[in-house]
């Protein structure tokens, strides 16, 4: 996935905001600019950025040691369930999009209930 493809996909998800921070990382949040981070595209070599996303415990445990994936630097070392896709060996772009959608959902669950309600994210 290219950086443009990543940004285009994340923009298509509901109630998102994009910021460039942390040494030029492309950070996507749900709930606006002060919302919760759900995806980060960091420095990259070649055409593919390292894409970091929030995961469930099960997904984290299943994927953390697969080729092309790793526990996300900084975040996972602090006990957070975040993965980084470095290459598409295990997760192709279609699967990555599924995990980004799930990351968006998981991050939205961490918004205050009032904000979730205002955004229509409560079921």
N, CA, C and O atoms as a GROMACS GRO file, in nm:
protein
  492
    1UNK      N    1   0.085  -0.117   0.000
    1UNK     CA    2   0.000   0.000   0.000
    1UNK      C    3   0.090   0.123   0.000
    1UNK      O    4   0.183   0.134   0.079
    2UNK      N    5   0.060   0.213  -0.087
    2UNK     CA    6   0.136   0.338  -0.092
    2UNK      C    7   0.086   0.432   0.016
    2UNK      O    8  -0.020   0.411   0.074
    3UNK      N    9   0.162   0.536   0.042
    3UNK     CA   10   0.119   0.637   0.139
    3UNK      C   11  -0.011   0.702   0.092
    3UNK      O   12  -0.101   0.725   0.173
    4UNK      N   13  -0.021   0.734  -0.035
    4UNK     CA   14  -0.145   0.794  -0.088
    4UNK      C   15  -0.263   0.699  -0.071
    4UNK      O   16  -0.372   0.743  -0.034
    5UNK      N   17  -0.243   0.571  -0.099
    5UNK     CA   18  -0.350   0.473  -0.083
    5UNK      C   19  -0.393   0.460   0.062
    5UNK      O   20  -0.512   0.448   0.092
    6UNK      N   21  -0.296   0.462   0.152
    6UNK     CA   22  -0.324   0.456   0.296
    6UNK      C   23  -0.408   0.577   0.337
    6UNK      O   24  -0.511   0.562   0.403
    7UNK      N   25  -0.363   0.696   0.299
    7UNK     CA   26  -0.436   0.817   0.337
    7UNK      C   27  -0.576   0.819   0.276
    7UNK      O   28  -0.671   0.859   0.342
    8UNK      N   29  -0.588   0.778   0.153
    8UNK     CA   30  -0.720   0.774   0.086
    8UNK      C   31  -0.814   0.678   0.160
    8UNK      O   32  -0.931   0.711   0.183
    9UNK      N   33  -0.763   0.561   0.196
    9UNK     CA   34  -0.847   0.464   0.265
    9UNK      C   35  -0.889   0.515   0.402
    9UNK      O   36  -1.008   0.512   0.436
   10UNK      N   37  -0.794   0.564   0.482
   10UNK     CA   38  -0.828   0.612   0.616
   10UNK      C   39  -0.925   0.729   0.610
   10UNK      O   40  -1.012   0.741   0.696
   11UNK      N   41  -0.912   0.814   0.511
   11UNK     CA   42  -1.005   0.927   0.492
   11UNK      C   43  -1.147   0.878   0.467
   11UNK      O   44  -1.243   0.948   0.500
   12UNK      N   45  -1.162   0.759   0.408
   12UNK     CA   46  -1.294   0.708   0.374
   12UNK      C   47  -1.371   0.656   0.496
   12UNK      O   48  -1.492   0.634   0.488
   13UNK      N   49  -1.303   0.637   0.607
   13UNK     CA   50  -1.369   0.588   0.728
   13UNK      C   51  -1.438   0.704   0.799
   13UNK      O   52  -1.398   0.819   0.785
   14UNK      N   53  -1.542   0.674   0.875
   14UNK     CA   54  -1.627   0.776   0.937
   14UNK      C   55  -1.555   0.856   1.045
   14UNK      O   56  -1.479   0.801   1.126
   15UNK      N   57  -1.579   0.986   1.045
   15UNK     CA   58  -1.538   1.076   1.153
   15UNK      C   59  -1.388   1.075   1.178
   15UNK      O   60  -1.343   1.069   1.292
   16UNK      N   61  -1.310   1.081   1.070
   16UNK     CA   62  -1.165   1.075   1.085
   16UNK      C   63  -1.101   1.212   1.067
   16UNK      O   64  -1.158   1.303   1.006
   17UNK      N   65  -0.982   1.224   1.121
   17UNK     CA   66  -0.901   1.344   1.105
   17UNK      C   67  -0.757   1.299   1.081
   17UNK      O   68  -0.712   1.198   1.136
   18UNK      N   69  -0.685   1.375   1.000
   18UNK     CA   70  -0.548   1.343   0.962
   18UNK      C   71  -0.455   1.452   1.014
   18UNK      O   72  -0.482   1.571   0.998
   19UNK      N   73  -0.346   1.410   1.075
   19UNK     CA   74  -0.242   1.502   1.116
   19UNK      C   75  -0.106   1.441   1.080
   19UNK      O   76  -0.091   1.319   1.076
   20UNK      N   77  -0.010   1.527   1.055
   20UNK     CA   78   0.128   1.481   1.035
   20UNK      C   79   0.204   1.526   1.158
   20UNK      O   80   0.215   1.645   1.186
   21UNK      N   81   0.256   1.430   1.232
   21UNK     CA   82   0.327   1.459   1.357
   21UNK      C   83   0.429   1.349   1.381
   21UNK      O   84   0.447   1.260   1.297
   22UNK      N   85   0.495   1.356   1.493
   22UNK     CA   86   0.592   1.253   1.532
   22UNK      C   87   0.691   1.221   1.420
   22UNK      O   88   0.694   1.110   1.368
   23UNK      N   89   0.770   1.320   1.384
   23UNK     CA   90   0.873   1.300   1.283
   23UNK      C   91   0.814   1.262   1.147
   23UNK      O   92   0.859   1.169   1.080
   24UNK      N   93   0.711   1.338   1.108
   24UNK     CA   94   0.648   1.326   0.976
   24UNK      C   95   0.566   1.199   0.956
   24UNK      O   96   0.549   1.154   0.843
   25UNK      N   97   0.514   1.142   1.063
   25UNK     CA   98   0.424   1.026   1.051
   25UNK      C   99   0.285   1.077   1.014
   25UNK      O  100   0.240   1.182   1.061
   26UNK      N  101   0.217   1.001   0.929
   26UNK     CA  102   0.079   1.034   0.891
   26UNK      C  103  -0.013   0.960   0.988
   26UNK      O  104  -0.025   0.838   0.984
   27UNK      N  105  -0.076   1.037   1.075
   27UNK     CA  106  -0.155   0.984   1.186
   27UNK      C  107  -0.303   1.008   1.158
   27UNK      O  108  -0.344   1.119   1.123
   28UNK      N  109  -0.383   0.904   1.174
   28UNK     CA  110  -0.528   0.914   1.156
   28UNK      C  111  -0.597   0.888   1.289
   28UNK      O  112  -0.562   0.796   1.362
   29UNK      N  113  -0.697   0.973   1.318
   29UNK     CA  114  -0.771   0.966   1.442
   29UNK      C  115  -0.920   0.955   1.411
   29UNK      O  116  -0.967   1.007   1.310
   30UNK      N  117  -0.992   0.888   1.497
   30UNK     CA  118  -1.138   0.884   1.489
   30UNK      C  119  -1.190   0.979   1.596
   30UNK      O  120  -1.141   0.980   1.709
   31UNK      N  121  -1.290   1.058   1.560
   31UNK     CA  122  -1.348   1.153   1.655
   31UNK      C  123  -1.291   1.292   1.642
   31UNK      O  124  -1.308   1.374   1.733
   32UNK      N  125  -1.224   1.322   1.532
   32UNK     CA  126  -1.170   1.456   1.510
   32UNK      C  127  -1.024   1.467   1.551
   32UNK      O  128  -0.963   1.369   1.594
   33UNK      N  129  -0.969   1.587   1.537
   33UNK     CA  130  -0.826   1.609   1.564
   33UNK      C  131  -0.784   1.576   1.708
   33UNK      O  132  -0.667   1.546   1.733
   34UNK      N  133  -0.877   1.582   1.800
   34UNK     CA  134  -0.845   1.548   1.940
   34UNK      C  135  -0.896   1.409   1.975
   34UNK      O  136  -0.904   1.374   2.093
   35UNK      N  137  -0.932   1.332   1.876
   35UNK     CA  138  -0.988   1.199   1.896
   35UNK      C  139  -0.882   1.096   1.928
   35UNK      O  140  -0.774   1.129   1.978
   36UNK      N  141  -0.914   0.970   1.901
   36UNK     CA  142  -0.826   0.857   1.932
   36UNK      C  143  -0.754   0.809   1.807
   36UNK      O  144  -0.815   0.792   1.702
   37UNK      N  145  -0.625   0.786   1.819
   37UNK     CA  146  -0.543   0.738   1.707
   37UNK      C  147  -0.584   0.595   1.673
   37UNK      O  148  -0.601   0.511   1.761
   38UNK      N  149  -0.598   0.569   1.541
   38UNK     CA  150  -0.625   0.432   1.498
   38UNK      C  151  -0.526   0.382   1.394
   38UNK      O  152  -0.520   0.262   1.368
   39UNK      N  153  -0.448   0.471   1.333
   39UNK     CA  154  -0.352   0.428   1.231
   39UNK      C  155  -0.238   0.529   1.219
   39UNK      O  156  -0.258   0.650   1.231
   40UNK      N  157  -0.119   0.475   1.194
   40UNK     CA  158   0.000   0.558   1.179
   40UNK      C  159   0.082   0.501   1.064
   40UNK      O  160   0.114   0.382   1.062
   41UNK      N  161   0.117   0.586   0.969
   41UNK     CA  162   0.211   0.546   0.863
   41UNK      C  163   0.340   0.621   0.888
   41UNK      O  164   0.344   0.744   0.886
   42UNK      N  165   0.446   0.546   0.913
   42UNK     CA  166   0.572   0.606   0.951
   42UNK      C  167   0.673   0.601   0.837
   42UNK      O  168   0.644   0.551   0.728
   43UNK      N  169   0.790   0.652   0.865
   43UNK     CA  170   0.896   0.654   0.763
   43UNK      C  171   0.903   0.521   0.691
   43UNK      O  172   0.879   0.415   0.748
   44UNK      N  173   0.936   0.528   0.568
   44UNK     CA  174   0.938   0.407   0.488
   44UNK      C  175   1.055   0.408   0.392
   44UNK      O  176   1.112   0.512   0.360
   45UNK      N  177   1.089   0.289   0.348
   45UNK     CA  178   1.192   0.272   0.246
   45UNK      C  179   1.120   0.217   0.124
   45UNK      O  180   1.044   0.121   0.135
   46UNK      N  181   1.143   0.274   0.010
   46UNK     CA  182   1.074   0.230  -0.110
   46UNK      C  183   0.932   0.284  -0.113
   46UNK      O  184   0.905   0.393  -0.063
   47UNK      N  185   0.842   0.207  -0.172
   47UNK     CA  186   0.706   0.255  -0.195
   47UNK      C  187   0.612   0.231  -0.078
   47UNK      O  188   0.505   0.293  -0.072
   48UNK      N  189   0.647   0.144   0.015
   48UNK     CA  190   0.553   0.106   0.119
   48UNK      C  191   0.590   0.162   0.256
   48UNK      O  192   0.700   0.137   0.305
   49UNK      N  193   0.499   0.237   0.318
   49UNK     CA  194   0.524   0.285   0.453
   49UNK      C  195   0.504   0.174   0.555
   49UNK      O  196   0.436   0.076   0.526
   50UNK      N  197   0.563   0.188   0.672
   50UNK     CA  198   0.530   0.100   0.784
   50UNK      C  199   0.396   0.148   0.838
   50UNK      O  200   0.385   0.262   0.881
   51UNK      N  201   0.296   0.062   0.838
   51UNK     CA  202   0.162   0.102   0.882
   51UNK      C  203   0.131   0.034   1.014
   51UNK      O  204   0.134  -0.088   1.025
   52UNK      N  205   0.100   0.116   1.112
   52UNK     CA  206   0.076   0.071   1.249
   52UNK      C  207  -0.073   0.083   1.280
   52UNK      O  208  -0.137   0.181   1.245
   53UNK      N  209  -0.127  -0.019   1.347
   53UNK     CA  210  -0.270  -0.019   1.378
   53UNK      C  211  -0.295  -0.091   1.510
   53UNK      O  212  -0.218  -0.177   1.553
   54UNK      N  213  -0.406  -0.053   1.573
   54UNK     CA  214  -0.452  -0.113   1.698
   54UNK      C  215  -0.512  -0.249   1.667
   54UNK      O  216  -0.575  -0.266   1.562
   55UNK      N  217  -0.493  -0.347   1.757
   55UNK     CA  218  -0.544  -0.482   1.732
   55UNK      C  219  -0.610  -0.538   1.858
   55UNK      O  220  -0.584  -0.493   1.969
   56UNK      N  221  -0.695  -0.636   1.837
   56UNK     CA  222  -0.751  -0.710   1.950
   56UNK      C  223  -0.640  -0.799   2.007
   56UNK      O  224  -0.537  -0.819   1.943
   57UNK      N  225  -0.662  -0.850   2.126
   57UNK     CA  226  -0.564  -0.940   2.186
   57UNK      C  227  -0.540  -1.061   2.097
   57UNK      O  228  -0.426  -1.102   2.076
   58UNK      N  229  -0.647  -1.120   2.043
   58UNK     CA  230  -0.635  -1.237   1.958
   58UNK      C  231  -0.556  -1.206   1.832
   58UNK      O  232  -0.464  -1.281   1.796
   59UNK      N  233  -0.589  -1.097   1.764
   59UNK     CA  234  -0.516  -1.061   1.642
   59UNK      C  235  -0.370  -1.032   1.672
   59UNK      O  236  -0.282  -1.074   1.597
   60UNK      N  237  -0.344  -0.962   1.780
   60UNK     CA  238  -0.207  -0.932   1.818
   60UNK      C  239  -0.128  -1.061   1.838
   60UNK      O  240  -0.018  -1.076   1.786
   61UNK      N  241  -0.186  -1.154   1.914
   61UNK     CA  242  -0.117  -1.281   1.941
   61UNK      C  243  -0.095  -1.363   1.815
   61UNK      O  244   0.009  -1.427   1.800
   62UNK      N  245  -0.191  -1.362   1.723
   62UNK     CA  246  -0.178  -1.439   1.599
   62UNK      C  247  -0.079  -1.379   1.501
   62UNK      O  248  -0.013  -1.452   1.427
   63UNK      N  249  -0.068  -1.247   1.498
   63UNK     CA  250   0.010  -1.180   1.393
   63UNK      C  251   0.148  -1.130   1.434
   63UNK      O  252   0.232  -1.106   1.347
   64UNK      N  253   0.174  -1.113   1.561
   64UNK     CA  254   0.295  -1.044   1.606
   64UNK      C  255   0.426  -1.105   1.557
   64UNK      O  256   0.526  -1.035   1.546
   65UNK      N  257   0.427  -1.234   1.528
   65UNK     CA  258   0.549  -1.300   1.484
   65UNK      C  259   0.546  -1.343   1.337
   65UNK      O  260   0.636  -1.414   1.291
   66UNK      N  261   0.445  -1.300   1.263
   66UNK     CA  262   0.432  -1.338   1.122
   66UNK      C  263   0.527  -1.254   1.037
   66UNK      O  264   0.558  -1.140   1.072
   67UNK      N  265   0.573  -1.311   0.924
   67UNK     CA  266   0.663  -1.235   0.836
   67UNK      C  267   0.598  -1.104   0.789
   67UNK      O  268   0.482  -1.102   0.746
   68UNK      N  269   0.674  -0.996   0.797
   68UNK     CA  270   0.627  -0.866   0.752
   68UNK      C  271   0.551  -0.788   0.857
   68UNK      O  272   0.508  -0.675   0.832
   69UNK      N  273   0.533  -0.847   0.974
   69UNK     CA  274   0.462  -0.781   1.085
   69UNK      C  275   0.548  -0.785   1.210
   69UNK      O  276   0.635  -0.871   1.225
   70UNK      N  277   0.523  -0.691   1.299
   70UNK     CA  278   0.593  -0.690   1.427
   70UNK      C  279   0.511  -0.610   1.527
   70UNK      O  280   0.429  -0.526   1.489
   71UNK      N  281   0.533  -0.635   1.656
   71UNK     CA  282   0.472  -0.547   1.755
   71UNK      C  283   0.520  -0.404   1.727
   71UNK      O  284   0.638  -0.382   1.703
   72UNK      N  285   0.430  -0.310   1.731
   72UNK     CA  286   0.465  -0.172   1.694
   72UNK      C  287   0.570  -0.115   1.788
   72UNK      O  288   0.554  -0.120   1.910
   73UNK      N  289   0.676  -0.059   1.730
   73UNK     CA  290   0.778   0.005   1.815
   73UNK      C  291   0.712   0.111   1.904
   73UNK      O  292   0.617   0.177   1.863
   74UNK      N  293   0.763   0.126   2.021
   74UNK     CA  294   0.717   0.219   2.123
   74UNK      C  295   0.583   0.175   2.183
   74UNK      O  296   0.574   0.156   2.305
   75UNK      N  297   0.480   0.160   2.103
   75UNK     CA  298   0.346   0.130   2.155
   75UNK      C  299   0.340  -0.008   2.220
   75UNK      O  300   0.296  -0.020   2.335
   76UNK      N  301   0.382  -0.111   2.149
   76UNK     CA  302   0.375  -0.247   2.203
   76UNK      C  303   0.470  -0.264   2.322
   76UNK      O  304   0.441  -0.343   2.412
   77UNK      N  305   0.581  -0.193   2.322
   77UNK     CA  306   0.674  -0.205   2.434
   77UNK      C  307   0.615  -0.150   2.563
   77UNK      O  308   0.668  -0.174   2.672
   78UNK      N  309   0.507  -0.076   2.552
   78UNK     CA  310   0.437  -0.022   2.668
   78UNK      C  311   0.311  -0.102   2.701
   78UNK      O  312   0.224  -0.057   2.776
   79UNK      N  313   0.303  -0.221   2.643
   79UNK     CA  314   0.192  -0.311   2.673
   79UNK      C  315   0.067  -0.287   2.591
   79UNK      O  316  -0.035  -0.350   2.617
   80UNK      N  317   0.074  -0.198   2.493
   80UNK     CA  318  -0.043  -0.170   2.409
   80UNK      C  319  -0.048  -0.269   2.292
   80UNK      O  320   0.055  -0.314   2.244
   81UNK      N  321  -0.168  -0.302   2.249
   81UNK     CA  322  -0.186  -0.402   2.143
   81UNK      C  323  -0.187  -0.334   2.006
   81UNK      O  324  -0.292  -0.316   1.945
   82UNK      N  325  -0.068  -0.298   1.960
   82UNK     CA  326  -0.051  -0.233   1.831
   82UNK      C  327   0.049  -0.314   1.749
   82UNK      O  328   0.151  -0.359   1.801
   83UNK      N  329   0.019  -0.331   1.621
   83UNK     CA  330   0.106  -0.401   1.528
   83UNK      C  331   0.151  -0.307   1.418
   83UNK      O  332   0.085  -0.206   1.390
   84UNK      N  333   0.265  -0.340   1.358
   84UNK     CA  334   0.312  -0.263   1.243
   84UNK      C  335   0.335  -0.358   1.126
   84UNK      O  336   0.406  -0.458   1.138
   85UNK      N  337   0.274  -0.325   1.013
   85UNK     CA  338   0.300  -0.402   0.891
   85UNK      C  339   0.414  -0.333   0.819
   85UNK      O  340   0.405  -0.217   0.781
   86UNK      N  341   0.522  -0.407   0.802
   86UNK     CA  342   0.642  -0.356   0.733
   86UNK      C  343   0.643  -0.397   0.587
   86UNK      O  344   0.687  -0.321   0.501
   87UNK      N  345   0.593  -0.518   0.559
   87UNK     CA  346   0.582  -0.568   0.422
   87UNK      C  347   0.450  -0.643   0.410
   87UNK      O  348   0.384  -0.671   0.510
   88UNK      N  349   0.413  -0.675   0.288
   88UNK     CA  350   0.285  -0.742   0.263
   88UNK      C  351   0.297  -0.894   0.262
   88UNK      O  352   0.209  -0.962   0.209
   89UNK      N  353   0.404  -0.950   0.320
   89UNK     CA  354   0.424  -1.096   0.318
   89UNK      C  355   0.307  -1.172   0.378
   89UNK      O  356   0.264  -1.273   0.323
   90UNK      N  357   0.255  -1.126   0.490
   90UNK     CA  358   0.145  -1.194   0.558
   90UNK      C  359   0.012  -1.126   0.533
   90UNK      O  360  -0.089  -1.192   0.508
   91UNK      N  361   0.010  -0.993   0.540
   91UNK     CA  362  -0.113  -0.916   0.519
   91UNK      C  363  -0.106  -0.842   0.386
   91UNK      O  364  -0.027  -0.749   0.371
   92UNK      N  365  -0.188  -0.883   0.291
   92UNK     CA  366  -0.194  -0.805   0.167
   92UNK      C  367  -0.275  -0.679   0.194
   92UNK      O  368  -0.327  -0.661   0.305
   93UNK      N  369  -0.287  -0.592   0.096
   93UNK     CA  370  -0.356  -0.464   0.117
   93UNK      C  371  -0.502  -0.482   0.156
   93UNK      O  372  -0.553  -0.405   0.238
   94UNK      N  373  -0.570  -0.580   0.100
   94UNK     CA  374  -0.711  -0.602   0.134
   94UNK      C  375  -0.724  -0.642   0.281
   94UNK      O  376  -0.813  -0.593   0.351
   95UNK      N  377  -0.637  -0.731   0.328
   95UNK     CA  378  -0.641  -0.772   0.469
   95UNK      C  379  -0.601  -0.655   0.560
   95UNK      O  380  -0.659  -0.637   0.667
   96UNK      N  381  -0.503  -0.577   0.517
   96UNK     CA  382  -0.463  -0.461   0.595
   96UNK      C  383  -0.581  -0.365   0.612
   96UNK      O  384  -0.602  -0.312   0.721
   97UNK      N  385  -0.657  -0.344   0.508
   97UNK     CA  386  -0.774  -0.256   0.517
   97UNK      C  387  -0.874  -0.310   0.619
   97UNK      O  388  -0.935  -0.232   0.693
   98UNK      N  389  -0.891  -0.441   0.624
   98UNK     CA  390  -0.981  -0.499   0.725
   98UNK      C  391  -0.930  -0.468   0.865
   98UNK      O  392  -1.009  -0.433   0.954
   99UNK      N  393  -0.800  -0.481   0.887
   99UNK     CA  394  -0.744  -0.452   1.019
   99UNK      C  395  -0.750  -0.303   1.050
   99UNK      O  396  -0.768  -0.265   1.166
  100UNK      N  397  -0.735  -0.218   0.950
  100UNK     CA  398  -0.750  -0.074   0.973
  100UNK      C  399  -0.894  -0.039   1.012
  100UNK      O  400  -0.916   0.046   1.098
  101UNK      N  401  -0.991  -0.104   0.948
  101UNK     CA  402  -1.132  -0.083   0.985
  101UNK      C  403  -1.154  -0.125   1.131
  101UNK      O  404  -1.220  -0.054   1.207
  102UNK      N  405  -1.098  -0.239   1.168
  102UNK     CA  406  -1.113  -0.287   1.305
  102UNK      C  407  -1.042  -0.194   1.403
  102UNK      O  408  -1.094  -0.169   1.512
  103UNK      N  409  -0.927  -0.143   1.367
  103UNK     CA  410  -0.854  -0.049   1.451
  103UNK      C  411  -0.938   0.078   1.472
  103UNK      O  412  -0.945   0.130   1.583
  104UNK      N  413  -1.000   0.125   1.365
  104UNK     CA  414  -1.089   0.241   1.372
  104UNK      C  415  -1.202   0.213   1.472
  104UNK      O  416  -1.234   0.298   1.555
  105UNK      N  417  -1.262   0.095   1.464
  105UNK     CA  418  -1.372   0.057   1.554
  105UNK      C  419  -1.323   0.050   1.699
  105UNK      O  420  -1.389   0.102   1.789
  106UNK      N  421  -1.207  -0.014   1.721
  106UNK     CA  422  -1.153  -0.026   1.856
  106UNK      C  423  -1.120   0.111   1.915
  106UNK      O  424  -1.147   0.136   2.032
  107UNK      N  425  -1.062   0.198   1.835
  107UNK     CA  426  -1.029   0.332   1.883
  107UNK      C  427  -1.156   0.410   1.916
  107UNK      O  428  -1.161   0.482   2.016
  108UNK      N  429  -1.260   0.396   1.833
  108UNK     CA  430  -1.387   0.466   1.857
  108UNK      C  431  -1.448   0.423   1.990
  108UNK      O  432  -1.513   0.503   2.058
  109UNK      N  433  -1.428   0.298   2.028
  109UNK     CA  434  -1.481   0.250   2.156
  109UNK      C  435  -1.416   0.320   2.275
  109UNK      O  436  -1.472   0.320   2.385
  110UNK      N  437  -1.299   0.379   2.255
  110UNK     CA  438  -1.230   0.450   2.362
  110UNK      C  439  -1.266   0.598   2.370
  110UNK      O  440  -1.218   0.669   2.459
  111UNK      N  441  -1.349   0.644   2.279
  111UNK     CA  442  -1.398   0.781   2.288
  111UNK      C  443  -1.499   0.790   2.402
  111UNK      O  444  -1.563   0.690   2.435
  112UNK      N  445  -1.514   0.906   2.463
  112UNK     CA  446  -1.618   0.920   2.565
  112UNK      C  447  -1.755   0.884   2.506
  112UNK      O  448  -1.782   0.911   2.390
  113UNK      N  449  -1.839   0.823   2.588
  113UNK     CA  450  -1.973   0.781   2.542
  113UNK      C  451  -2.049   0.898   2.480
  113UNK      O  452  -2.120   0.880   2.381
  114UNK      N  453  -2.035   1.016   2.538
  114UNK     CA  454  -2.103   1.135   2.484
  114UNK      C  455  -2.060   1.162   2.340
  114UNK      O  456  -2.143   1.191   2.254
  115UNK      N  457  -1.931   1.151   2.314
  115UNK     CA  458  -1.878   1.175   2.179
  115UNK      C  459  -1.925   1.063   2.085
  115UNK      O  460  -1.964   1.089   1.972
  116UNK      N  461  -1.920   0.939   2.133
  116UNK     CA  462  -1.969   0.828   2.050
  116UNK      C  463  -2.114   0.852   2.009
  116UNK      O  464  -2.150   0.829   1.894
  117UNK      N  465  -2.195   0.897   2.101
  117UNK     CA  466  -2.336   0.924   2.074
  117UNK      C  467  -2.352   1.038   1.974
  117UNK      O  468  -2.430   1.028   1.879
  118UNK      N  469  -2.278   1.148   1.995
  118UNK     CA  470  -2.283   1.262   1.904
  118UNK      C  471  -2.246   1.224   1.762
  118UNK      O  472  -2.304   1.276   1.666
  119UNK      N  473  -2.152   1.133   1.747
  119UNK     CA  474  -2.104   1.091   1.615
  119UNK      C  475  -2.185   0.977   1.556
  119UNK      O  476  -2.161   0.935   1.443
  120UNK      N  477  -2.281   0.926   1.632
  120UNK     CA  478  -2.362   0.815   1.584
  120UNK      C  479  -2.288   0.683   1.581
  120UNK      O  480  -2.318   0.597   1.499
  121UNK      N  481  -2.192   0.667   1.670
  121UNK     CA  482  -2.111   0.545   1.673
  121UNK      C  483  -2.164   0.442   1.771
  121UNK      O  484  -2.116   0.328   1.773
  122UNK      N  485  -2.261   0.479   1.851
  122UNK     CA  486  -2.322   0.382   1.943
  122UNK      C  487  -2.430   0.304   1.872
  122UNK      O  488  -2.508   0.361   1.796
  123UNK      N  489  -2.434   0.173   1.895
  123UNK     CA  490  -2.530   0.087   1.830
  123UNK      C  491  -2.664   0.097   1.888
  123UNK      O  492  -2.756   0.030   1.843
   0.00000   0.00000   0.00000
